[in-house]
Amino acid sequence: MKSKTEIQNGIIKAVNAVRENNPMAGSITNTITINFVANAQLAVGGSAAMVYLPDEAEFLAKAGGAFYINVGGILPIYEQTLPLTAQVLHENQIPWVLDPVAIGIGEIRTKFLLQSKEFKPSIIRGNASEIIALAGLWELEGENKSNVRGVDSTDPVAAAKAAAVALAKWTGGAVAVSGETDLVTDGAVIAYSRGGSDLMKKITGSGCSLGGVAAVYAAEADPFTAALTATAIYNFAGRAAAQKAKGPGSFQVQFLDELHNVSAEDVANNPFEIEEV
Amino acid sequence: MKSKTEIQNGIIKAVNAVRENNPMAGSITNTITINFVANAQLAVGGSAAMVYLPDEAEFLAKAGGAFYINVGGILPIYEQTLPLTAQVLHENQIPWVLDPVAIGIGEIRTKFLLQSKEFKPSIIRGNASEIIALAGLWELEGENKSNVRGVDSTDPVAAAKAAAVALAKWTGGAVAVSGETDLVTDGAVIAYSRGGSDLMKKITGSGCSLGGVAAVYAAEADPFTAALTATAIYNFAGRAAAQKAKGPGSFQVQFLDELHNVSAEDVANNPFEIEEV
Amino acid sequence: MKSKTEIQNGIIKAVNAVRENNPMAGSITNTITINFVANAQLAVGGSAAMVYLPDEAEFLAKAGGAFYINVGGILPIYEQTLPLTAQVLHENQIPWVLDPVAIGIGEIRTKFLLQSKEFKPSIIRGNASEIIALAGLWELEGENKSNVRGVDSTDPVAAAKAAAVALAKWTGGAVAVSGETDLVTDGAVIAYSRGGSDLMKKITGSGCSLGGVAAVYAAEADPFTAALTATAIYNFAGRAAAQKAKGPGSFQVQFLDELHNVSAEDVANNPFEIEEV
């Protein structure tokens, strides 16, 4: 198992590499938070582009260093775009992040989330309920029962530990579970990352944009490091922004500023613990 | 007729109930302002989810405490999604808010707005021109002629009084007309709510998000109280935000902060007068 | 050739006319930045409305003083909407702005950008790579090779000079090339406008919204003046906002405030030089 210092060095490298190389991570993501996803990706030093159509997604998937698929706000064309894109990413071994938001609702989403099992997303990001539900849908983990309510989680992060490990083992990548304390695992190690703010629940897109930022880091680092770096920078920036904010409006503003300004060392030093699975 | 104090007590209850219960109000709403609608709903204490597809909308309509339909930025699939959703809401007696923005433009919008007469939205929110036009489309009120220009009103609120009352009587719900002074009626009582700021016209989505916030309150209060609470919190927050803002950018930020921070009592005490119809 | 003072007087008139007349410029534009485009158009004093469907776009194109077509984030229906709208605009001699973002990617975009040659956009706005690529696609200028990477330019503005002039001569309108120093030409005169901030690259939509703002000015001024006014107000507001901002989040806020508050004289006095082609 990697030491905490080795992991921290990986985080520092990831933060700096993104700022230096400005990697492109394309996205298919919901329109509710699409602007915030792009702005968060830009704030950490990445480049953003969002598409809807199959041919554009295929082009963008091949052109970027990583890709982000968020299944919120499904449009009819996604029935074609999503599986094609995931297949292209998988075949070309391009790292991609899956956010299974709203899992359990709607035919196109369910069908794609089933298909995506074979396309092995490098990083899966969701709240506890979503992670449990995805492990259930993929028949990797049958013990827990998920409680999804729209986009909100009604399960604690700890309840998703077995599901997260099972998903990570299946994909060979990483899984990030968002909650009070965040859990990031590659199936062998679990990191618990702390920080953030209750105000993150009072703005839309903190979860979606975390997935987009994880994709940016996945262009420059292995899935576990990328997922943990994204989680850590969110926890640092969320806590720091909340100290300066007077409500959800100013929190958003401060949060983007913090994503942009935080030092790589501060991201690496954001509190986390590790344990072996 | 309810006394002003009774109405104010209803507003206090509505503001607090939303903050305590975090009710989910799903939306079908235009992409221009979709992010601002969600952030406003979250800022007042509600939960937000937005969809496009018929099956997702049906699920969300049944799952939430209320729903919001805003017909700006129509997409092709809305031809199926909108009437199905409104029917589901009506049949399940789930309160829903209709914003007939851009009424008069486009075939799908016009067809749905005609159909929606039978699905009796609990709250109709629009500017004076839109309210007059909807009453005309529903053949409830033939005296006034509406002047719609895209999304802008060219009629004063007073001109929409008869139309608003006629619509409220038909639906058995409430109608909120936005303008210099806002008018909210349930067909029996009219409340005139004052406040806001000229800067609200300098940002996109102040009207759309008011509809979304009214839906959040409609999950916890009767239509008239919900519509008046949403109008009052917007008037309070708009005026307070304008005092701190230096332009439309900072106004948006302050406005979301105010929505989040204002006390229930301050919302209830936002100036309004009532009259019997 | 117009003198610099004459050009500056034209800028002052354009800024003031938009603030007085509140002209409507409809848009078909990508969902990533659609909210920011609308807010920028409102901040400078215009009115905004965005559509997707052919019949709505036709209505809006005829109803407004100008129109904006940005081909980012193509949806399936755009195959019908875009050529119809451009044709209506051309036939009715309504000024319109084209942003050929992501040129070279995707079938629908490529087909429309080819068709748009005949519909002669009044203003074409893009980065150097996009302008070079469009001149190539229209076979107006074969010497340079464009380097488009998603939405980012990899060419300097100077490299796009010949392409910009060729495009402007073909359309009889103006071309604005965004970069370190911006270039605006009507095919006879070139204006080089300076200012802005590196933070403009750290937020999404600075280019898209510049196109939308150019459309607002095109409703009140000739294409060259409109394009230069939009470029100048962006350069002024970008520089001024950067001095007050602490990162990309606060930059966005300050930028919208500056667009709203800057005097017409300050826009006209934003540094630029002119040369004859």
PDB file of C-alpha atoms in Angstrom, chain B residues 4-164:
ATOM      1  CA  LYS B   4     -53.517  40.620   6.695  1.00  0.00           C
ATOM      2  CA  THR B   5     -52.169  39.070   9.889  1.00  0.00           C
ATOM      3  CA  GLU B   6     -53.545  35.671   8.956  1.00  0.00           C
ATOM      4  CA  ILE B   7     -51.889  35.957   5.575  1.00  0.00           C
ATOM      5  CA  GLN B   8     -48.619  36.980   7.191  1.00  0.00           C
ATOM      6  CA  ASN B   9     -48.755  34.006   9.529  1.00  0.00           C
ATOM      7  CA  GLY B  10     -49.250  31.779   6.503  1.00  0.00           C
ATOM      8  CA  ILE B  11     -46.165  33.276   4.889  1.00  0.00           C
ATOM      9  CA  ILE B  12     -44.075  32.671   8.004  1.00  0.00           C
ATOM     10  CA  LYS B  13     -45.222  29.062   8.120  1.00  0.00           C
ATOM     11  CA  ALA B  14     -44.453  28.553   4.428  1.00  0.00           C
ATOM     12  CA  VAL B  15     -40.925  29.983   4.660  1.00  0.00           C
ATOM     13  CA  ASN B  16     -40.121  27.899   7.714  1.00  0.00           C
ATOM     14  CA  ALA B  17     -41.719  24.706   6.434  1.00  0.00           C
ATOM     15  CA  VAL B  18     -39.612  24.804   3.266  1.00  0.00           C
ATOM     16  CA  ARG B  19     -36.440  25.370   5.265  1.00  0.00           C
ATOM     17  CA  GLU B  20     -37.284  22.484   7.592  1.00  0.00           C
ATOM     18  CA  ASN B  21     -38.692  19.961   5.124  1.00  0.00           C
ATOM     19  CA  ASN B  22     -36.523  20.664   2.075  1.00  0.00           C
ATOM     20  CA  PRO B  23     -39.357  19.763  -0.323  1.00  0.00           C
ATOM     21  CA  MET B  24     -38.556  18.537  -3.812  1.00  0.00           C
ATOM     22  CA  ALA B  25     -40.084  20.493  -6.673  1.00  0.00           C
ATOM     23  CA  GLY B  26     -39.179  19.060 -10.051  1.00  0.00           C
ATOM     24  CA  SER B  27     -39.075  21.280 -13.108  1.00  0.00           C
ATOM     25  CA  ILE B  28     -39.297  21.338 -16.837  1.00  0.00           C
ATOM     26  CA  THR B  29     -37.768  24.700 -17.531  1.00  0.00           C
ATOM     27  CA  ASN B  30     -35.750  26.526 -20.141  1.00  0.00           C
ATOM     28  CA  THR B  31     -31.994  26.061 -20.400  1.00  0.00           C
ATOM     29  CA  ILE B  32     -31.275  29.807 -20.383  1.00  0.00           C
ATOM     30  CA  THR B  33     -32.093  30.196 -16.717  1.00  0.00           C
ATOM     31  CA  ILE B  34     -32.250  26.580 -15.523  1.00  0.00           C
ATOM     32  CA  ASN B  35     -29.190  26.952 -13.288  1.00  0.00           C
ATOM     33  CA  PHE B  36     -30.528  30.091 -11.652  1.00  0.00           C
ATOM     34  CA  VAL B  37     -33.928  28.455 -11.065  1.00  0.00           C
ATOM     35  CA  ALA B  38     -32.275  25.514  -9.299  1.00  0.00           C
ATOM     36  CA  ASN B  39     -30.019  27.760  -7.240  1.00  0.00           C
ATOM     37  CA  ALA B  40     -32.944  29.937  -6.171  1.00  0.00           C
ATOM     38  CA  GLN B  41     -34.953  26.854  -5.182  1.00  0.00           C
ATOM     39  CA  LEU B  42     -32.010  25.600  -3.133  1.00  0.00           C
ATOM     40  CA  ALA B  43     -31.370  29.007  -1.603  1.00  0.00           C
ATOM     41  CA  VAL B  44     -34.865  29.183  -0.101  1.00  0.00           C
ATOM     42  CA  GLY B  45     -34.452  25.670   1.280  1.00  0.00           C
ATOM     43  CA  GLY B  46     -36.049  23.483  -1.368  1.00  0.00           C
ATOM     44  CA  SER B  47     -34.650  20.709  -3.500  1.00  0.00           C
ATOM     45  CA  ALA B  48     -34.431  20.866  -7.302  1.00  0.00           C
ATOM     46  CA  ALA B  49     -34.412  18.416 -10.206  1.00  0.00           C
ATOM     47  CA  MET B  50     -34.908  19.165 -13.871  1.00  0.00           C
ATOM     48  CA  VAL B  51     -35.882  16.795 -16.691  1.00  0.00           C
ATOM     49  CA  TYR B  52     -36.701  16.681 -20.386  1.00  0.00           C
ATOM     50  CA  LEU B  53     -38.057  13.215 -21.182  1.00  0.00           C
ATOM     51  CA  PRO B  54     -41.660  12.045 -20.710  1.00  0.00           C
ATOM     52  CA  ASP B  55     -40.859   9.057 -18.497  1.00  0.00           C
ATOM     53  CA  GLU B  56     -38.503  11.032 -16.296  1.00  0.00           C
ATOM     54  CA  ALA B  57     -40.979  13.873 -15.953  1.00  0.00           C
ATOM     55  CA  GLU B  58     -43.773  11.490 -15.025  1.00  0.00           C
ATOM     56  CA  PHE B  59     -41.582   9.900 -12.352  1.00  0.00           C
ATOM     57  CA  LEU B  60     -40.459  13.239 -10.992  1.00  0.00           C
ATOM     58  CA  ALA B  61     -43.972  14.707 -11.040  1.00  0.00           C
ATOM     59  CA  LYS B  62     -45.234  11.867  -8.874  1.00  0.00           C
ATOM     60  CA  ALA B  63     -42.192  11.899  -6.583  1.00  0.00           C
ATOM     61  CA  GLY B  64     -42.178  15.586  -5.678  1.00  0.00           C
ATOM     62  CA  GLY B  65     -44.307  17.785  -3.491  1.00  0.00           C
ATOM     63  CA  ALA B  66     -44.929  20.169  -6.373  1.00  0.00           C
ATOM     64  CA  PHE B  67     -43.777  20.819  -9.936  1.00  0.00           C
ATOM     65  CA  TYR B  68     -42.801  23.731 -12.145  1.00  0.00           C
ATOM     66  CA  ILE B  69     -43.409  24.014 -15.865  1.00  0.00           C
ATOM     67  CA  ASN B  70     -41.819  26.948 -17.677  1.00  0.00           C
ATOM     68  CA  VAL B  71     -42.420  26.950 -21.417  1.00  0.00           C
ATOM     69  CA  GLY B  72     -39.418  29.029 -22.455  1.00  0.00           C
ATOM     70  CA  GLY B  73     -36.845  27.369 -24.721  1.00  0.00           C
ATOM     71  CA  ILE B  74     -39.089  24.582 -26.018  1.00  0.00           C
ATOM     72  CA  LEU B  75     -37.329  21.428 -27.259  1.00  0.00           C
ATOM     73  CA  PRO B  76     -38.926  18.966 -29.709  1.00  0.00           C
ATOM     74  CA  ILE B  77     -39.547  16.281 -27.065  1.00  0.00           C
ATOM     75  CA  TYR B  78     -41.643  18.743 -25.082  1.00  0.00           C
ATOM     76  CA  GLU B  79     -44.518  18.038 -27.443  1.00  0.00           C
ATOM     77  CA  GLN B  80     -44.835  14.754 -25.554  1.00  0.00           C
ATOM     78  CA  THR B  81     -43.376  15.685 -22.191  1.00  0.00           C
ATOM     79  CA  LEU B  82     -45.398  18.770 -21.364  1.00  0.00           C
ATOM     80  CA  PRO B  83     -48.980  17.518 -21.792  1.00  0.00           C
ATOM     81  CA  LEU B  84     -48.172  14.159 -20.183  1.00  0.00           C
ATOM     82  CA  THR B  85     -46.610  15.825 -17.159  1.00  0.00           C
ATOM     83  CA  ALA B  86     -49.412  18.333 -16.701  1.00  0.00           C
ATOM     84  CA  GLN B  87     -51.959  15.544 -16.945  1.00  0.00           C
ATOM     85  CA  VAL B  88     -50.128  13.426 -14.366  1.00  0.00           C
ATOM     86  CA  LEU B  89     -49.915  16.411 -12.023  1.00  0.00           C
ATOM     87  CA  HIS B  90     -53.585  17.200 -12.429  1.00  0.00           C
ATOM     88  CA  GLU B  91     -54.746  13.611 -11.983  1.00  0.00           C
ATOM     89  CA  ASN B  92     -52.587  13.147  -8.898  1.00  0.00           C
ATOM     90  CA  GLN B  93     -53.598  16.509  -7.465  1.00  0.00           C
ATOM     91  CA  ILE B  94     -49.988  17.604  -7.144  1.00  0.00           C
ATOM     92  CA  PRO B  95     -49.654  21.382  -7.089  1.00  0.00           C
ATOM     93  CA  TRP B  96     -47.905  22.796 -10.120  1.00  0.00           C
ATOM     94  CA  VAL B  97     -46.815  26.179 -11.343  1.00  0.00           C
ATOM     95  CA  LEU B  98     -47.119  27.308 -14.949  1.00  0.00           C
ATOM     96  CA  ASP B  99     -44.994  30.095 -16.420  1.00  0.00           C
ATOM     97  CA  PRO B 100     -46.417  30.886 -19.875  1.00  0.00           C
ATOM     98  CA  VAL B 101     -43.316  32.796 -20.962  1.00  0.00           C
ATOM     99  CA  ALA B 102     -43.169  33.643 -24.689  1.00  0.00           C
ATOM    100  CA  ILE B 103     -46.873  32.845 -25.088  1.00  0.00           C
ATOM    101  CA  GLY B 104     -47.968  33.345 -28.667  1.00  0.00           C
ATOM    102  CA  ILE B 105     -44.718  32.134 -30.209  1.00  0.00           C
ATOM    103  CA  GLY B 106     -44.392  28.649 -31.695  1.00  0.00           C
ATOM    104  CA  GLU B 107     -46.707  25.733 -32.320  1.00  0.00           C
ATOM    105  CA  ILE B 108     -45.718  23.381 -29.468  1.00  0.00           C
ATOM    106  CA  ARG B 109     -45.958  26.122 -26.850  1.00  0.00           C
ATOM    107  CA  THR B 110     -49.334  27.324 -28.080  1.00  0.00           C
ATOM    108  CA  LYS B 111     -50.751  23.812 -28.255  1.00  0.00           C
ATOM    109  CA  PHE B 112     -49.589  23.007 -24.733  1.00  0.00           C
ATOM    110  CA  LEU B 113     -50.808  26.272 -23.281  1.00  0.00           C
ATOM    111  CA  LEU B 114     -54.220  25.506 -24.759  1.00  0.00           C
ATOM    112  CA  GLN B 115     -54.166  21.988 -23.301  1.00  0.00           C
ATOM    113  CA  SER B 116     -53.014  23.232 -19.904  1.00  0.00           C
ATOM    114  CA  LYS B 117     -56.400  24.907 -19.367  1.00  0.00           C
ATOM    115  CA  GLU B 118     -57.840  21.495 -18.520  1.00  0.00           C
ATOM    116  CA  PHE B 119     -54.914  20.589 -16.267  1.00  0.00           C
ATOM    117  CA  LYS B 120     -55.531  23.640 -14.069  1.00  0.00           C
ATOM    118  CA  PRO B 121     -52.155  24.825 -12.829  1.00  0.00           C
ATOM    119  CA  SER B 122     -52.236  25.658  -9.119  1.00  0.00           C
ATOM    120  CA  ILE B 123     -50.235  28.818  -9.727  1.00  0.00           C
ATOM    121  CA  ILE B 124     -49.818  30.785 -12.927  1.00  0.00           C
ATOM    122  CA  ARG B 125     -46.958  33.249 -12.934  1.00  0.00           C
ATOM    123  CA  GLY B 126     -46.145  35.753 -15.638  1.00  0.00           C
ATOM    124  CA  ASN B 127     -45.816  39.396 -16.502  1.00  0.00           C
ATOM    125  CA  ALA B 128     -48.915  41.403 -17.344  1.00  0.00           C
ATOM    126  CA  SER B 129     -48.730  40.751 -21.082  1.00  0.00           C
ATOM    127  CA  GLU B 130     -48.394  37.013 -20.568  1.00  0.00           C
ATOM    128  CA  ILE B 131     -51.272  36.807 -18.106  1.00  0.00           C
ATOM    129  CA  ILE B 132     -53.553  38.789 -20.415  1.00  0.00           C
ATOM    130  CA  ALA B 133     -52.527  36.614 -23.345  1.00  0.00           C
ATOM    131  CA  LEU B 134     -53.179  33.375 -21.439  1.00  0.00           C
ATOM    132  CA  ALA B 135     -56.622  34.523 -20.340  1.00  0.00           C
ATOM    133  CA  GLY B 136     -57.281  35.368 -23.968  1.00  0.00           C
ATOM    134  CA  LEU B 137     -56.018  31.997 -25.182  1.00  0.00           C
ATOM    135  CA  TRP B 138     -58.243  30.248 -22.670  1.00  0.00           C
ATOM    136  CA  GLU B 139     -61.133  32.516 -23.728  1.00  0.00           C
ATOM    137  CA  LEU B 140     -61.729  33.584 -20.152  1.00  0.00           C
ATOM    138  CA  GLU B 141     -61.360  37.258 -20.687  1.00  0.00           C
ATOM    139  CA  GLY B 142     -61.814  39.038 -23.958  1.00  0.00           C
ATOM    140  CA  GLU B 143     -61.608  42.724 -23.126  1.00  0.00           C
ATOM    141  CA  ASN B 144     -57.882  43.379 -22.966  1.00  0.00           C
ATOM    142  CA  LYS B 145     -55.357  42.993 -25.707  1.00  0.00           C
ATOM    143  CA  SER B 146     -51.959  41.656 -24.760  1.00  0.00           C
ATOM    144  CA  ASN B 147     -48.684  43.141 -25.910  1.00  0.00           C
ATOM    145  CA  VAL B 148     -46.063  40.432 -25.713  1.00  0.00           C
ATOM    146  CA  ARG B 149     -42.581  41.166 -27.015  1.00  0.00           C
ATOM    147  CA  GLY B 150     -40.508  38.036 -26.682  1.00  0.00           C
ATOM    148  CA  VAL B 151     -40.045  37.671 -22.937  1.00  0.00           C
ATOM    149  CA  ASP B 152     -40.767  41.276 -22.051  1.00  0.00           C
ATOM    150  CA  SER B 153     -44.030  42.777 -20.871  1.00  0.00           C
ATOM    151  CA  THR B 154     -45.309  45.912 -22.497  1.00  0.00           C
ATOM    152  CA  ASP B 155     -48.420  46.088 -20.336  1.00  0.00           C
ATOM    153  CA  PRO B 156     -48.720  47.448 -16.785  1.00  0.00           C
ATOM    154  CA  VAL B 157     -49.751  45.054 -14.014  1.00  0.00           C
ATOM    155  CA  ALA B 158     -53.054  46.870 -13.419  1.00  0.00           C
ATOM    156  CA  ALA B 159     -54.116  46.017 -16.974  1.00  0.00           C
ATOM    157  CA  ALA B 160     -53.864  42.323 -16.130  1.00  0.00           C
ATOM    158  CA  LYS B 161     -56.112  42.427 -13.043  1.00  0.00           C
ATOM    159  CA  ALA B 162     -59.251  41.115 -14.712  1.00  0.00           C
ATOM    160  CA  ALA B 163     -57.296  38.448 -16.574  1.00  0.00           C
ATOM    161  CA  ALA B 164     -55.544  37.303 -13.401  1.00  0.00           C
TER     162      ALA B 164
END
